[in-house]
C-alpha cells in the first residue's frame, strides 16, 4: 500500500537520525558546560554554614568588640581601695631620726583610674587564642549571597577547572533524568489508555510562551497529571545516588580524588535512596513538575485564560507561575543539597571528607529550615527609631547595628539569581523567536 500521498516528506535516513542526535547531545552538553559555574556557586551558597571560613583576626576583633560593649557590672572589674593608697603614699612627718634597721625598699604603686579595666578582668573564656588558619582549599566568602565572590574564590584556589567541576556528572544525570521520565510517562500512559502528555503540544503557541507538557487536550487531564507527577518522582528516586555523587563532585576540591562518576558512586555507602533524605527528594522532584504541568489547566478551567484567545495574559500568567515554582523549589533544593552532603560525609570511613566550604547541619526537612532561619549565623536587623525626649539625649548612634541569630528567610533562597537569570534568558529567547523550547532554570 502506497502512503506517499499522506506523507509530505520522506522518512529520515539512519545517518540523518544519528547526526540529529549527535547535534542535540552536543548542544545539551554545551548548555550544561556554560551553566555549570553558576550551578556550583549556587550549591556552595546553599550548603555553606554561616561564619565558616572567617579569618582569625575578624573573630578576635568581634570578641574584643563584645567585651567593650559589655556593661561594667558584667566585667567584674576589681574595685581599688583609694584610702589605703592615700595612707601608704603620704609622707611621715612624726618619725624618729634615730637610725633604724635596713628595710627593703617598697615597690612604687601605680595609680589606676576608677573604672579602667584591669588586665585580669578579661578572662580566658572571653578572649580565646585565635583558631588555626583554615585549610588552603576553604573558600573565604565575605558575602553570603554573592555568586561572583564564590566564582572568584574558586578561580583563585583551583583555577579554571574548579569552576567546571562535575560537568560530566551533571550531563549524565540530565540525560538519564529525561530518558527515565519519558519512558515511565509513556509506559503508564499506554497502560492506562491515556494520551501521552509528551506527544501533545500546542499547535499555535503564543509568542513568548515556553512550550512543554500539555494536558489540556487530554480527555482525562487529572489522570495525565498524575502520570506526569509519578514519572518525575520515580526518576528522582532512581537517580538519587547519582545526584548525591554529582553534589559531592561539585563541593569537594578538584585535587581530591575521585573525580569520575563511577568511582564517586562506589564511594557511597549504597546505590539506593537513603531514607533520611527520601521525603525532601520526593518533594523536590514532584512539586515543580506538578506546578508547571497543572498551571495551564488551572488557567484555562478556573480563570478562563486561553493561550489562543488571551495570549498576552496567558504568557504573563505562565511567567509568574514559573517564578513562583522557582520560589518553592529553592528551599527544598537547599535542604536536599545539605542532606546529600550529610550522606556523602557519613559514607567516609577514614579522614573527614574535605569540602570547599564548611557544610551546614542537616536535621530533616522542617528541622533544617528552622535551623537556617533561626539558629545559624547572625544577621543585621534594623533598630526601631527613637522618638521624643530619648532621641535628644542620644549623643551618637551605636557603632554596630543590632544583630539577631539566624539567617532569616533569605537563607532559604540562596542562589535565587541563578534561577531568575535562567528563567529570563529562556523567556527572552522564546520572545525573540525560539518557540517550543522547554523552560526552566539552568
Coordinates of N, CA, C and O in Angstrom, one line a residue, residues 323-385:
X323 N 8.0 31.7 38.0 CA 8.7 32.3 39.1 C 8.3 31.8 40.4 O 9.1 31.6 41.3
X324 N 7.0 31.6 40.6 CA 6.5 31.0 41.9 C 7.0 29.6 42.1 O 7.4 29.2 43.2
X325 N 7.1 28.8 41.0 CA 7.7 27.5 41.1 C 9.1 27.5 41.5 O 9.6 26.7 42.3
X326 N 9.9 28.5 41.0 CA 11.3 28.6 41.4 C 11.4 29.0 42.9 O 12.3 28.5 43.6
X327 N 10.5 29.9 43.4 CA 10.5 30.2 44.8 C 10.2 29.1 45.7 O 10.7 29.1 46.8
X328 N 9.4 28.1 45.3 CA 9.1 27.0 46.1 C 10.2 25.9 46.0 O 10.5 25.2 47.0
X329 N 10.8 25.8 44.8 CA 11.8 24.8 44.6 C 13.1 25.1 45.4 O 13.8 24.2 45.9
X330 N 13.5 26.4 45.5 CA 14.8 26.7 46.1 C 14.9 26.3 47.5 O 16.0 25.7 47.9
X331 N 14.0 26.5 48.4 CA 14.1 26.0 49.8 C 14.3 24.5 49.9 O 15.1 24.0 50.7
X332 N 13.5 23.8 49.0 CA 13.6 22.3 49.0 C 15.0 21.9 48.5 O 15.6 20.9 49.0
X333 N 15.5 22.6 47.5 CA 16.8 22.3 47.0 C 17.9 22.6 48.0 O 18.9 21.8 48.1
X334 N 17.8 23.6 48.8 CA 18.8 23.9 49.8 C 18.8 22.8 50.9 O 19.9 22.3 51.2
X335 N 17.7 22.3 51.3 CA 17.6 21.2 52.3 C 18.2 20.0 51.6 O 18.9 19.2 52.3
X336 N 17.8 19.7 50.4 CA 18.3 18.5 49.7 C 19.8 18.5 49.6 O 20.4 17.4 49.8
X337 N 20.4 19.6 49.2 CA 21.9 19.6 49.0 C 22.6 19.3 50.3 O 23.6 18.6 50.4
X338 N 22.1 19.9 51.4 CA 22.7 19.6 52.7 C 22.5 18.2 53.1 O 23.4 17.5 53.7
X339 N 21.3 17.6 52.8 CA 21.1 16.2 53.1 C 22.0 15.3 52.3 O 22.6 14.3 52.8
X340 N 22.2 15.6 51.0 CA 23.1 14.8 50.2 C 24.6 14.9 50.7 O 25.3 13.9 50.7
X341 N 25.0 16.0 51.1 CA 26.4 16.1 51.6 C 26.5 15.4 53.0 O 27.6 14.9 53.3
X342 N 25.4 15.4 53.8 CA 25.4 14.6 55.0 C 25.6 13.1 54.7 O 26.4 12.4 55.4
X343 N 24.9 12.6 53.7 CA 25.1 11.2 53.3 C 26.5 11.0 52.8 O 27.1 10.0 53.1
X344 N 27.0 11.9 52.0 CA 28.4 11.7 51.4 C 29.4 11.7 52.5 O 30.4 10.9 52.5
X345 N 29.3 12.6 53.5 CA 30.3 12.7 54.6 C 30.2 11.5 55.5 O 31.2 11.0 56.1
X346 N 29.0 10.9 55.8 CA 28.8 9.8 56.6 C 29.3 8.5 56.0 O 29.6 7.5 56.7
X347 N 29.5 8.5 54.7 CA 30.0 7.3 54.0 C 31.5 7.2 54.0 O 32.0 6.1 53.6
X348 N 32.2 8.2 54.5 CA 33.6 8.2 54.5 C 34.1 7.4 55.8 O 33.7 7.8 56.9
X349 N 34.9 6.4 55.6 CA 35.4 5.7 56.8 C 36.7 6.2 57.4 O 36.9 6.1 58.6
X350 N 37.5 6.8 56.5 CA 38.8 7.3 57.0 C 38.7 8.7 57.5 O 37.8 9.1 58.3
X351 N 39.6 9.6 57.0 CA 39.6 11.0 57.4 C 38.3 11.7 56.9 O 37.6 11.2 56.0
X352 N 38.0 12.8 57.5 CA 36.8 13.5 57.2 C 36.9 14.0 55.7 O 37.9 14.3 55.2
X353 N 35.7 14.0 55.1 CA 35.6 14.5 53.7 C 35.9 16.0 53.6 O 35.4 16.8 54.3
X354 N 36.9 16.3 52.7 CA 37.3 17.7 52.6 C 36.3 18.4 51.6 O 36.1 17.9 50.5
X355 N 35.8 19.5 52.0 CA 34.9 20.3 51.1 C 35.4 21.7 51.0 O 36.2 22.2 51.8
X356 N 34.9 22.4 50.0 CA 35.4 23.8 49.7 C 34.8 24.8 50.7 O 35.4 25.9 50.9
X357 N 33.8 24.4 51.4 CA 33.2 25.2 52.5 C 32.7 24.3 53.6 O 32.6 23.1 53.4
X358 N 32.6 24.8 54.8 CA 32.0 24.0 55.9 C 30.5 23.8 55.7 O 29.8 24.8 55.6
X359 N 30.1 22.6 55.6 CA 28.7 22.3 55.3 C 27.9 22.4 56.5 O 28.2 22.0 57.6
X360 N 26.7 23.1 56.3 CA 25.8 23.2 57.4 C 25.2 21.9 57.8 O 25.1 20.9 57.1
X361 N 24.6 21.9 59.0 CA 24.0 20.6 59.5 C 22.7 20.3 58.8 O 22.0 21.2 58.3
X362 N 22.4 19.0 58.8 CA 21.1 18.5 58.2 C 20.3 17.9 59.3 O 20.7 17.0 60.0
X363 N 19.1 18.4 59.5 CA 18.2 18.0 60.6 C 16.8 17.6 60.1 O 15.8 17.8 60.8
X364 N 16.8 17.1 58.9 CA 15.4 16.8 58.3 C 14.9 18.0 57.6 O 15.5 19.0 57.5
X365 N 13.7 17.8 57.0 CA 13.2 18.8 56.2 C 12.8 20.1 57.0 O 13.3 21.2 56.8
X366 N 11.9 19.9 58.0 CA 11.5 21.1 58.8 C 12.6 21.5 59.7 O 12.8 22.7 59.9
X367 N 13.4 20.6 60.3 CA 14.4 21.0 61.2 C 15.5 21.8 60.6 O 16.0 22.7 61.2
X368 N 15.9 21.4 59.3 CA 16.9 22.2 58.6 C 16.4 23.6 58.3 O 17.2 24.6 58.4
X369 N 15.2 23.7 57.8 CA 14.7 25.0 57.5 C 14.6 25.9 58.8 O 15.0 27.1 58.8
X370 N 14.2 25.3 59.9 CA 14.2 26.1 61.2 C 15.6 26.5 61.6 O 15.8 27.6 62.1
X371 N 16.5 25.6 61.4 CA 17.9 25.9 61.8 C 18.5 27.0 61.0 O 19.2 27.9 61.5
X372 N 18.2 27.0 59.7 CA 18.7 28.1 58.8 C 18.1 29.4 59.2 O 18.8 30.4 59.2
X373 N 16.8 29.4 59.4 CA 16.2 30.7 59.7 C 16.5 31.3 61.1 O 16.7 32.5 61.2
X374 N 16.5 30.4 62.1 CA 16.6 30.9 63.5 C 17.9 30.6 64.2 O 18.1 31.2 65.3
X375 N 18.8 29.7 63.8 CA 19.9 29.3 64.6 C 21.2 29.6 63.9 O 22.2 29.8 64.7
X376 N 21.4 29.5 62.7 CA 22.7 29.5 62.0 C 23.1 31.0 61.8 O 22.4 31.7 61.2
X377 N 24.3 31.3 62.2 CA 24.9 32.6 61.9 C 24.1 33.8 62.6 O 23.3 33.6 63.5
X378 N 24.4 35.0 62.1 CA 23.8 36.2 62.6 C 23.5 37.1 61.4 O 24.1 37.0 60.3
X379 N 22.5 37.9 61.6 CA 22.1 38.9 60.6 C 21.8 40.2 61.2 O 21.5 40.3 62.4
X380 N 21.9 41.3 60.5 CA 21.6 42.6 60.9 C 20.1 42.9 60.9 O 19.4 42.4 60.0
X381 N 19.7 43.6 61.9 CA 18.3 44.0 62.0 C 18.2 45.5 62.2 O 19.1 46.1 62.8
X382 N 17.2 46.0 61.7 CA 17.0 47.5 61.8 C 16.5 47.8 63.2 O 15.5 47.3 63.6
X383 N 17.2 48.7 63.9 CA 16.7 49.2 65.2 C 15.5 50.1 65.0 O 15.4 50.9 64.1
X384 N 14.6 50.0 66.0 CA 13.4 50.8 66.0 C 13.8 52.3 66.2 O 14.7 52.6 67.1
X385 N 13.3 53.2 65.5 CA 13.6 54.6 65.7 C 13.2 55.2 67.0 O 12.2 54.8 67.5

